[in-house]
């Protein structure tokens, strides 16, 4: 099935001839990216577009810029200054709007607040906030002064937060006292307090008061009586848990600050942020992104794939705790000078029509979400969507996991009224930007992510690196560097090399499998490593297993992802208990809690089986592949290395 774009879509499209432009871009990617980069602001132009010393690519070397200069400062002397940069709608339906000028002022205040606490270029700041404006202000504020943010998704537990704070050696943590989540109130501050026990690096904790109320932990619990001193920059006091941190309210910190703060000049390859993501080992990896290359990559991809025009209101339903939120809720929409839209709540709160109501009310023009959400909303039928006037929409998008043709068509018919195209964008935390994606003017096949973006040299190969035949599944690789490519794995260059550049020498190994069909369309079939995508959230088997074995009753654990109708994948665990421990339903419930405590509610397993044995290699490695094949009733494949 080929779905061709409507003439008006093609007319408005930046890219009219994909094939030609792709060919040109691949013949000379450096000229291609260099030309685009000139559309942005540089304190100093680059000497070299690309410096590629396998396995490290450095883009725009010698250049100086700052993402925030391009996202905010650049607009201040233009008409964009008075335009809405951010529309934020709270769970109770009230909204807050910030013009570019206002957002810049808030960001400057916060940035000055960080400076008053002694935060300097290169210092790490962990941001553990829900989807509220302060999440974005904090991110921008860090980059403005050259500090490095590490955003931790608000759904992660205290333990997961602790690991990330410790690995990054954060100096400051920004969090909220609590926040509403559907009918519940999440007491996020408690997690922070727990995460900071025995911590030696964090000096200040900045707390946003998202919820008023006595039942919520207040700063006084933490010896905050002296907090006015901290705001004056006086050296700090010891809180009740004997750590060295001072706690201060966000509003008290920023109210004293100036609304002007110079944006730091950054080297092109300076680190902008670290974002932790799951891989094949128990420990999440800190993915490092730089200012310049990342900025150029995300700017171009959003602009061309979503045909960004000045009046756009772009809504990505992701969270800034994930890469989608970094690249396409916050930075790219602002670099493109348009309005980014954010809804605090979940897709089903206060009811399952909320997304469609918001699109109608705020006249959202571009809408970007995940297949899991579409599948969940599909269950409630089309009526909930059809009631609403969604005619403001011009382009739809999908990300996070393969979209099944059925969900694609439902989205196309009901949300897009068969008038507007769906951009199924394949990319990763590591890639920073869309890699395999359509542009609006091309013919689409439901379930296919189309072809590589301009300048992206992708392929599907076997384990020797040879191209596989048409319609044959193989490993998805990228053969040449791209601008938003990550710089490294924080504190772990060996892991960078091994995971991404040695599986198949000289190319980037994505960890996904794919097929290319007779028309050159890519069909992503899912991960080929031990990464599980649950509702689009990225989790690692090993990470889940180490969570299970943190329970003293568990001897061994093996975790696999199983296909799930709504979530894409669900978590199934096989557990060997310690000698003398009896399996029971209570114990299952306890283990669910163990995992939730160690990672967070997003990692809740759907199934737990108690077993006597696990399939292992002779060297003792658990063969999850065998478990998965058995579970799904598929051929087990080569088991010559199996011990038993
Ligand atoms: C999966 C999310 C199929 C893929 C931006 C990838 C997709 C992982 C798609 C990265 C898509 C993302 N089609 N699969 N359009 N988009 N994925 O780092 O398995 O959270 O490797 O980045 O999501 O997840 P991450």
XYZ file of C-alpha atoms and ligand atoms in Angstrom:
669
model
C 0.000 0.000 0.000
C 1.358 3.418 -0.927
C -0.266 6.536 0.474
C 0.577 9.598 -1.513
C 0.586 13.091 -0.025
C -2.138 15.603 -0.846
C -1.096 18.399 -3.232
C -1.311 21.050 -0.490
C 1.141 19.095 1.630
C 3.591 18.848 -1.235
C 3.169 22.511 -2.011
C 4.069 23.550 1.522
C 6.944 21.146 1.742
C 10.583 22.278 1.975
C 11.681 19.123 0.248
C 10.006 18.445 -3.076
C 12.353 15.874 -4.521
C 13.648 13.524 -1.848
C 15.691 11.317 -4.154
C 17.634 14.115 -5.769
C 18.365 15.977 -2.568
C 19.331 12.738 -0.849
C 21.786 11.902 -3.579
C 23.364 15.349 -3.404
C 23.562 15.265 0.382
C 25.288 11.894 0.401
C 27.786 12.867 -2.253
C 28.976 15.692 -0.098
C 27.549 15.593 3.409
C 30.007 18.136 4.724
C 28.944 20.751 2.207
C 25.334 19.841 2.898
C 25.571 20.320 6.672
C 27.953 23.244 6.410
C 25.456 25.172 4.296
C 22.645 24.571 6.729
C 24.774 25.502 9.723
C 25.182 28.971 8.235
C 21.488 29.604 8.932
C 22.292 29.609 12.637
C 24.258 31.965 14.855
C 27.941 31.400 15.585
C 30.168 33.481 17.838
C 32.951 32.223 15.638
C 32.601 30.172 12.443
C 34.027 26.674 12.316
C 37.332 25.722 10.712
C 36.222 22.268 9.684
C 32.730 20.836 9.257
C 33.720 17.306 10.202
C 36.708 15.851 11.926
C 36.264 12.057 11.767
C 38.777 9.950 13.609
C 37.140 6.589 14.002
C 35.252 6.089 16.266
C 34.959 9.743 17.182
C 33.323 12.406 15.040
C 33.713 16.042 15.940
C 31.536 18.524 14.058
C 32.151 22.177 13.307
C 35.510 22.120 15.038
C 37.000 25.502 15.816
C 33.533 27.049 15.818
C 31.891 28.685 18.798
C 28.185 28.855 19.519
C 25.607 27.982 22.164
C 22.306 26.160 21.651
C 20.595 28.688 23.916
C 21.867 31.608 21.878
C 20.103 30.101 18.887
C 17.015 29.098 20.848
C 16.500 32.408 22.677
C 18.970 35.311 22.297
C 18.876 35.216 18.518
C 15.155 36.032 18.540
C 15.190 38.919 20.967
C 15.808 41.639 18.439
C 13.242 40.218 16.002
C 9.439 39.894 15.844
C 9.757 36.427 17.265
C 10.552 38.003 20.621
C 6.850 38.682 21.261
C 5.701 35.366 19.908
C 4.685 32.532 22.225
C 7.597 30.188 22.763
C 5.912 27.833 25.195
C 2.300 27.023 25.944
C 2.014 24.907 29.024
C -1.304 23.397 30.078
C -1.563 22.027 33.576
C -3.471 18.940 34.517
C -6.366 21.035 35.787
C -6.651 22.782 32.428
C -5.181 26.169 33.304
C -2.429 27.364 31.022
C 0.686 29.503 31.108
C 2.196 31.111 28.054
C 5.704 32.469 27.717
C 6.808 34.663 24.861
C 10.388 34.247 23.702
C 11.238 37.389 25.634
C 9.570 36.144 28.807
C 11.102 32.732 28.524
C 14.507 34.286 28.075
C 13.964 36.338 31.236
C 12.962 33.313 33.276
C 15.886 31.359 31.923
C 18.260 34.209 32.715
C 16.989 34.450 36.271
C 17.483 30.779 36.818
C 20.896 30.881 35.162
C 21.908 33.739 37.445
C 20.553 31.735 40.357
C 22.817 28.844 39.411
C 25.751 31.225 39.161
C 24.974 32.601 42.621
C 25.364 29.063 43.904
C 28.776 28.840 42.304
C 27.776 26.714 39.315
C 30.295 27.077 36.503
C 30.837 25.999 32.939
C 31.153 22.224 32.791
C 29.453 21.591 36.163
C 26.762 18.927 36.128
C 23.199 19.667 37.169
C 20.682 16.852 37.583
C 17.139 17.892 36.725
C 14.467 15.639 38.225
C 11.301 17.484 37.376
C 7.892 16.586 36.015
C 6.533 18.174 32.841
C 6.282 21.742 34.114
C 7.749 24.962 32.684
C 10.580 24.887 35.206
C 11.821 21.672 33.587
C 12.489 23.588 30.381
C 13.673 26.742 32.112
C 16.178 24.708 34.106
C 17.494 22.958 31.007
C 17.925 26.191 29.093
C 19.371 27.899 32.171
C 22.093 25.289 32.485
C 23.150 25.484 28.854
C 23.059 29.259 28.920
C 25.946 29.332 31.395
C 27.681 26.302 29.931
C 26.660 23.961 32.731
C 25.802 20.411 31.677
C 22.360 19.089 32.468
C 21.436 15.513 33.114
C 17.672 15.226 33.053
C 16.274 12.237 34.897
C 12.738 11.220 34.006
C 10.399 11.994 36.899
C 9.043 8.441 36.840
C 12.382 6.972 37.910
C 12.741 5.785 41.488
C 15.097 7.071 44.175
C 17.619 4.319 43.439
C 17.640 5.047 39.707
C 17.980 8.759 40.429
C 20.838 8.087 42.818
C 22.778 6.092 40.227
C 22.426 8.894 37.725
C 23.352 11.650 40.168
C 26.371 9.690 41.327
C 27.606 8.772 37.866
C 27.367 12.361 36.662
C 28.855 13.711 39.907
C 26.205 16.378 39.911
C 26.771 19.530 41.913
C 23.150 20.635 41.926
C 19.828 18.811 41.816
C 16.666 20.555 40.649
C 13.420 18.868 41.675
C 9.839 19.524 42.726
C 8.344 19.077 46.158
C 5.614 16.915 44.649
C 3.458 16.869 41.555
C 0.025 15.787 40.410
C -0.175 12.674 38.286
C -3.740 11.868 37.362
C -5.613 11.504 40.611
C -2.431 10.829 42.535
C 0.143 13.100 44.068
C 3.691 11.938 43.564
C 5.965 12.935 46.420
C 9.035 13.325 44.314
C 10.994 15.187 46.955
C 11.146 12.061 49.093
C 12.978 10.300 46.276
C 15.502 13.084 46.112
C 16.106 12.988 49.826
C 16.680 9.273 49.627
C 18.866 9.524 46.554
C 21.118 12.034 48.274
C 21.896 9.931 51.329
C 25.685 9.592 51.518
C 26.108 11.729 48.437
C 29.297 13.773 48.428
C 29.050 15.860 45.277
C 25.702 17.662 45.441
C 25.946 21.023 47.136
C 22.539 22.511 46.407
C 19.055 21.227 45.857
C 16.634 23.620 44.207
C 13.014 22.723 44.860
C 10.091 23.868 42.741
C 6.904 24.170 44.753
C 4.498 22.498 42.344
C 2.012 21.704 45.081
C 1.114 23.736 48.130
C 0.145 21.822 51.203
C 1.156 20.637 54.583
C 1.214 16.953 53.808
C 4.050 17.471 51.387
C 7.586 17.452 52.741
C 8.726 20.994 53.285
C 12.202 22.324 53.393
C 12.002 22.783 57.131
C 12.219 19.026 57.453
C 15.721 19.357 56.191
C 17.081 22.032 58.424
C 15.961 24.596 55.930
C 15.479 27.192 58.671
C 18.754 28.717 57.578
C 17.805 28.661 53.958
C 17.647 32.428 53.608
C 21.362 32.359 54.216
C 21.916 30.105 51.267
C 20.054 32.382 49.000
C 22.558 35.018 49.936
C 25.298 32.685 48.986
C 26.438 32.106 52.537
C 28.217 28.831 53.092
C 25.932 26.245 54.148
C 24.468 24.413 56.907
C 24.162 20.796 57.699
C 20.786 19.310 57.093
C 19.126 16.791 59.325
C 20.632 13.836 57.484
C 24.170 15.109 58.047
C 24.939 15.695 54.414
C 26.429 18.881 53.088
C 23.525 19.939 50.968
C 21.485 23.052 51.213
C 17.909 23.048 50.055
C 16.293 26.111 48.626
C 13.037 26.964 46.986
C 13.181 27.741 43.287
C 10.940 30.811 43.630
C 13.069 32.261 46.411
C 16.235 31.698 44.435
C 15.035 33.229 41.180
C 13.035 36.126 42.607
C 16.243 37.876 43.588
C 17.928 37.444 40.245
C 18.403 39.706 37.301
C 16.572 39.004 34.036
C 19.728 39.517 32.030
C 22.409 36.872 31.825
C 25.009 36.683 29.123
C 24.984 33.456 27.186
C 28.277 31.654 27.524
C 30.404 31.191 24.428
C 30.860 27.461 23.949
C 33.271 25.555 21.777
C 31.363 23.613 19.128
C 32.319 20.305 20.680
C 31.744 21.266 24.320
C 29.268 19.047 26.116
C 25.735 20.396 26.222
C 24.134 17.596 28.176
C 24.308 14.019 29.373
C 21.265 11.791 29.117
C 21.238 8.343 30.667
C 19.781 5.520 28.657
C 19.557 1.763 28.998
C 21.797 -0.671 27.215
C 22.928 -4.234 27.539
C 24.566 -4.033 30.956
C 22.981 -3.350 34.309
C 24.255 0.198 34.397
C 22.652 2.927 32.281
C 24.957 4.783 29.917
C 25.464 8.533 30.037
C 25.068 9.627 26.431
C 26.936 12.888 25.804
C 25.778 15.454 23.260
C 27.667 18.546 22.126
C 26.397 22.050 21.430
C 27.057 22.591 17.733
C 26.510 19.348 15.853
C 23.470 18.432 17.906
C 22.004 21.878 17.333
C 22.428 21.745 13.556
C 21.052 18.202 13.371
C 17.885 18.777 15.383
C 17.225 22.137 13.756
C 17.229 20.705 10.249
C 15.392 17.476 10.908
C 12.390 19.043 12.611
C 12.212 21.814 10.043
C 12.142 19.525 7.040
C 10.336 16.516 8.420
C 7.542 18.529 10.029
C 7.739 21.359 7.508
C 8.102 23.882 10.275
C 6.566 27.258 9.415
C 6.543 30.398 11.580
C 2.958 29.941 12.813
C 3.339 26.369 13.880
C 2.258 25.094 17.242
C 4.237 21.929 17.672
C 3.164 19.348 20.206
C 5.356 16.428 21.112
C 3.679 14.361 23.809
C 7.005 13.020 25.085
C 8.700 14.116 28.293
C 11.956 16.010 28.571
C 13.184 13.061 30.626
C 13.792 11.329 27.283
C 15.716 12.380 24.188
C 12.530 13.200 22.277
C 11.763 15.850 24.846
C 15.276 17.302 24.658
C 15.460 17.471 20.893
C 11.887 18.057 19.832
C 9.877 19.473 22.730
C 12.457 21.980 23.755
C 15.510 22.759 21.684
C 14.525 22.322 18.072
C 11.149 24.102 18.193
C 12.847 27.092 19.849
C 15.794 27.057 17.452
C 13.157 27.085 14.697
C 11.380 30.004 16.377
C 7.973 28.363 16.739
C 5.621 27.618 19.613
C 6.106 24.425 21.539
C 3.110 22.996 23.325
C 3.246 20.957 26.509
C 0.522 19.202 28.457
C 1.384 18.269 32.006
C -0.964 15.318 32.322
C -1.285 11.818 30.914
C -3.260 10.953 27.731
C -6.168 9.644 29.788
C -6.504 12.361 32.373
C -9.002 13.895 33.088
C -10.458 11.726 30.326
C -9.426 9.998 27.129
C -10.454 12.932 24.966
C -7.990 15.346 26.504
C -5.455 15.280 23.652
C -8.090 15.943 21.026
C -9.650 18.690 23.144
C -6.284 20.376 23.482
C -5.485 20.138 19.783
C -8.852 21.728 19.025
C -8.585 24.423 21.662
C -5.000 25.494 21.000
C -5.052 24.831 17.258
C -2.032 22.604 17.332
C -0.580 22.237 13.828
C 1.986 19.446 14.195
C 1.475 16.517 16.515
C 4.120 13.962 17.471
C 3.433 10.954 19.653
C 4.249 7.274 20.263
C 2.572 4.161 18.833
C 1.804 2.904 22.338
C -0.370 5.948 23.006
C -2.164 5.524 19.702
C -2.860 1.875 20.453
C -4.134 2.751 23.914
C -6.467 5.427 22.525
C -7.620 3.141 19.704
C -9.188 0.921 22.324
C -11.680 3.638 23.177
C -12.914 3.838 19.610
C -12.982 6.598 17.038
C -15.898 8.555 18.452
C -13.752 10.240 21.081
C -11.546 11.628 18.306
C -14.207 12.382 15.737
C -16.123 14.677 18.088
C -13.327 17.195 17.862
C -12.310 19.599 15.165
C -8.738 18.663 14.415
C -8.533 20.616 11.183
C -5.633 22.734 12.475
C -3.382 19.681 12.173
C -1.076 19.570 9.177
C 1.410 16.822 9.942
C 1.484 13.899 12.358
C 4.460 12.020 13.719
C 5.338 8.779 15.456
C 8.396 7.725 17.456
C 9.748 5.331 20.036
C 9.013 1.885 18.622
C 7.842 0.306 15.395
C 4.335 1.402 14.527
C 2.153 -1.481 13.376
C 0.219 -0.793 10.161
C -3.091 -1.102 11.995
C -2.214 1.682 14.435
C -0.729 3.722 11.595
C -3.966 3.529 9.605
C -6.117 4.339 12.606
C -3.994 7.401 13.323
C -4.100 8.377 9.655
C -7.867 7.963 9.321
C -9.082 9.313 12.603
C -6.588 11.929 13.665
C -5.362 12.847 10.207
C -8.763 12.529 8.462
C -6.886 10.875 5.591
C -5.621 14.316 4.676
C -2.245 14.634 6.329
C 0.849 12.452 6.379
C 2.439 10.586 9.286
C 6.162 10.968 9.785
C 7.382 7.722 11.348
C 10.770 8.829 12.641
C 13.352 6.245 13.639
C 16.146 7.508 15.852
C 17.760 7.054 19.276
C 19.159 8.839 22.311
C 22.568 8.268 20.738
C 21.663 9.681 17.333
C 20.117 12.808 18.871
C 18.081 13.500 15.731
C 15.775 11.731 13.245
C 17.748 9.291 11.109
C 15.305 7.190 9.098
C 12.206 9.215 8.369
C 9.920 10.375 5.610
C 9.508 13.984 4.613
C 5.946 15.169 3.934
C 6.166 15.104 0.139
C 6.898 11.385 -0.270
C 4.644 8.354 -0.654
C 4.202 6.444 2.599
C 3.802 2.776 3.397
C 2.061 2.237 6.745
C 4.571 0.650 9.116
C 7.678 1.765 7.250
C 9.879 4.633 8.442
C 10.661 5.438 4.773
C 14.352 6.050 4.030
C 17.364 7.782 5.573
C 17.291 11.515 6.179
C 19.622 13.683 4.096
C 23.288 13.130 4.742
C 22.564 9.841 6.548
C 24.292 6.839 5.036
C 22.375 3.862 6.425
C 22.187 0.199 5.475
C 21.041 -3.214 6.621
C 23.764 -5.848 6.854
C 24.614 -9.311 8.179
C 27.038 -9.966 11.042
C 30.020 -9.663 8.692
C 28.883 -6.267 7.531
C 27.681 -7.423 4.105
C 24.489 -5.981 2.716
C 21.587 -8.417 3.085
C 19.257 -9.150 0.144
C 16.042 -7.198 -0.347
C 13.337 -7.902 2.249
C 15.766 -9.810 4.461
C 16.159 -8.896 8.076
C 19.587 -7.710 9.160
C 21.356 -5.228 11.406
C 20.679 -1.559 10.938
C 23.918 0.389 10.650
C 24.985 3.949 9.872
C 28.120 4.149 7.786
C 29.156 7.771 8.211
C 28.968 10.283 11.048
C 26.010 12.657 11.360
C 25.962 16.011 13.135
C 23.865 15.159 16.208
C 25.901 12.017 16.821
C 26.737 11.554 20.511
C 30.248 12.431 21.613
C 30.874 9.497 23.899
C 29.558 7.476 26.822
C 30.208 9.486 29.961
C 33.027 8.018 32.033
C 33.130 4.987 29.773
C 34.824 5.373 26.387
C 35.443 1.615 26.224
C 31.725 1.041 26.240
C 31.270 3.586 23.464
C 33.653 1.704 21.253
C 32.536 -1.814 22.048
C 28.795 -1.261 21.903
C 28.575 0.913 18.862
C 31.685 0.668 16.732
C 33.151 -2.794 17.093
C 30.250 -5.159 16.526
C 30.742 -4.401 12.853
C 34.007 -2.532 12.360
C 33.998 1.057 11.164
C 30.258 1.610 11.256
C 27.727 2.650 13.868
C 25.805 -0.372 15.121
C 22.332 0.813 16.078
C 21.100 -2.235 17.962
C 17.947 -2.418 15.835
C 17.056 -4.907 13.144
C 15.468 -3.872 9.888
C 14.622 -4.866 6.327
C 14.821 -2.825 3.166
C 12.127 -3.560 0.596
C 12.209 -3.493 -3.210
C 11.505 0.264 -3.214
C 14.262 1.043 -0.735
C 11.824 1.583 2.157
C 13.107 0.651 5.627
C 11.047 -1.526 7.949
C 12.393 -1.426 11.491
C 11.633 -4.716 13.201
C 12.832 -3.967 16.738
C 15.918 -4.256 18.898
C 18.447 -7.010 18.348
C 20.122 -6.581 21.724
C 18.733 -6.840 25.224
C 17.000 -3.504 25.214
C 13.251 -3.668 25.831
C 10.843 -0.948 24.760
C 7.907 -0.792 27.138
C 5.402 1.856 26.057
C 8.263 3.469 24.186
C 10.382 3.657 27.348
C 13.804 2.178 26.984
C 14.818 -0.423 29.568
C 17.585 -2.998 29.669
C 17.180 -6.704 30.487
C 20.338 -6.613 32.575
C 19.163 -3.547 34.446
C 15.888 -5.285 35.297
C 17.690 -8.454 36.292
C 19.967 -6.624 38.670
C 16.870 -5.008 40.158
C 15.366 -8.463 40.800
C 18.500 -9.877 42.368
C 18.721 -6.907 44.700
C 15.964 -8.737 46.571
C 17.728 -11.103 49.005
C 15.300 -13.924 48.205
C 16.340 -14.041 44.567
C 19.294 -16.117 43.419
C 19.129 -15.460 39.686
C 16.932 -13.628 37.238
C 16.469 -13.476 33.481
C 14.270 -10.895 31.841
C 12.841 -10.765 28.349
C 10.508 -8.481 26.429
C 7.325 -10.044 25.079
C 5.128 -8.551 22.374
C 2.236 -6.638 23.953
C -0.832 -5.307 22.192
C -0.711 -1.817 23.668
C 2.707 -1.379 25.247
C 4.642 -2.776 22.299
C 6.595 -4.956 24.685
C 5.962 -6.130 28.225
C 8.423 -7.427 30.791
C 8.567 -11.089 31.693
C 10.950 -12.335 34.364
C 12.201 -15.853 35.110
C 13.360 -16.103 38.685
C 15.395 -18.699 40.542
C 14.821 -18.346 44.259
C 17.459 -18.910 46.928
C 17.445 -22.313 48.587
C 14.661 -22.600 51.135
C 12.537 -19.756 49.729
C 9.091 -20.856 48.611
C 7.416 -19.387 45.531
C 4.111 -17.628 46.194
C 1.868 -14.911 44.846
C 2.877 -12.684 47.743
C 6.479 -13.100 46.731
C 5.603 -12.121 43.153
C 3.966 -8.977 44.471
C 7.019 -8.287 46.581
C 9.306 -8.656 43.569
C 7.182 -6.242 41.586
C 7.778 -3.748 44.375
C 11.495 -4.511 44.348
C 11.714 -3.555 40.684
C 9.563 -0.477 41.080
C 11.796 0.653 43.892
C 14.960 0.033 41.982
C 13.940 1.538 38.621
C 10.457 2.991 38.822
C 6.846 2.258 37.891
C 7.672 2.191 34.169
C 9.616 -1.018 34.800
C 6.732 -2.931 36.412
C 6.921 -6.536 35.180
C 3.762 -8.074 33.727
C 4.737 -11.677 34.400
C 7.013 -13.434 36.840
C 7.721 -17.150 36.581
C 9.610 -19.029 39.266
C 11.912 -21.560 37.643
C 14.494 -24.114 38.722
C 16.978 -23.498 35.953
C 17.858 -20.957 33.305
C 19.381 -21.689 29.902
C 23.043 -20.717 30.044
C 26.122 -20.861 27.921
C 29.046 -22.926 29.149
C 30.634 -19.741 30.356
C 27.581 -19.059 32.494
C 25.858 -16.347 30.487
C 22.083 -16.523 30.504
C 20.708 -17.060 26.997
C 17.686 -14.781 26.998
C 17.244 -15.523 23.324
C 16.391 -19.132 24.156
C 13.900 -18.105 26.819
C 12.256 -15.721 24.434
C 11.985 -18.245 21.634
C 10.479 -20.778 24.013
C 8.063 -18.258 25.395
C 6.880 -17.239 21.947
C 6.849 -20.781 20.567
C 9.483 -19.896 17.976
C 12.463 -21.934 16.775
C 15.250 -21.677 19.331
C 18.006 -21.325 16.735
C 21.632 -22.182 17.317
C 22.064 -23.629 20.805
C 25.483 -25.167 20.358
C 26.840 -22.967 23.137
C 24.092 -24.020 25.533
C 25.525 -25.754 28.584
C 22.666 -28.194 29.084
C 13.151 2.435 18.924
C 13.831 7.287 21.158
C 10.866 1.776 15.217
C 14.353 1.731 18.350
C 13.845 8.389 20.091
C 15.503 2.566 18.843
C 11.861 3.028 16.865
C 15.027 2.958 20.208
C 11.398 4.218 16.272
C 15.669 4.195 20.745
C 10.607 4.105 15.083
C 12.565 4.708 18.033
N 10.379 2.870 14.597
N 11.589 1.825 16.331
N 10.105 5.165 14.468
N 11.857 5.242 17.028
N 12.559 3.372 17.962
O 16.922 5.988 22.817
O 14.393 0.437 18.870
O 14.597 6.056 23.826
O 16.719 1.869 18.909
O 15.116 7.045 21.586
O 13.623 3.151 20.034
O 15.075 4.565 21.949
P 15.457 5.929 22.641
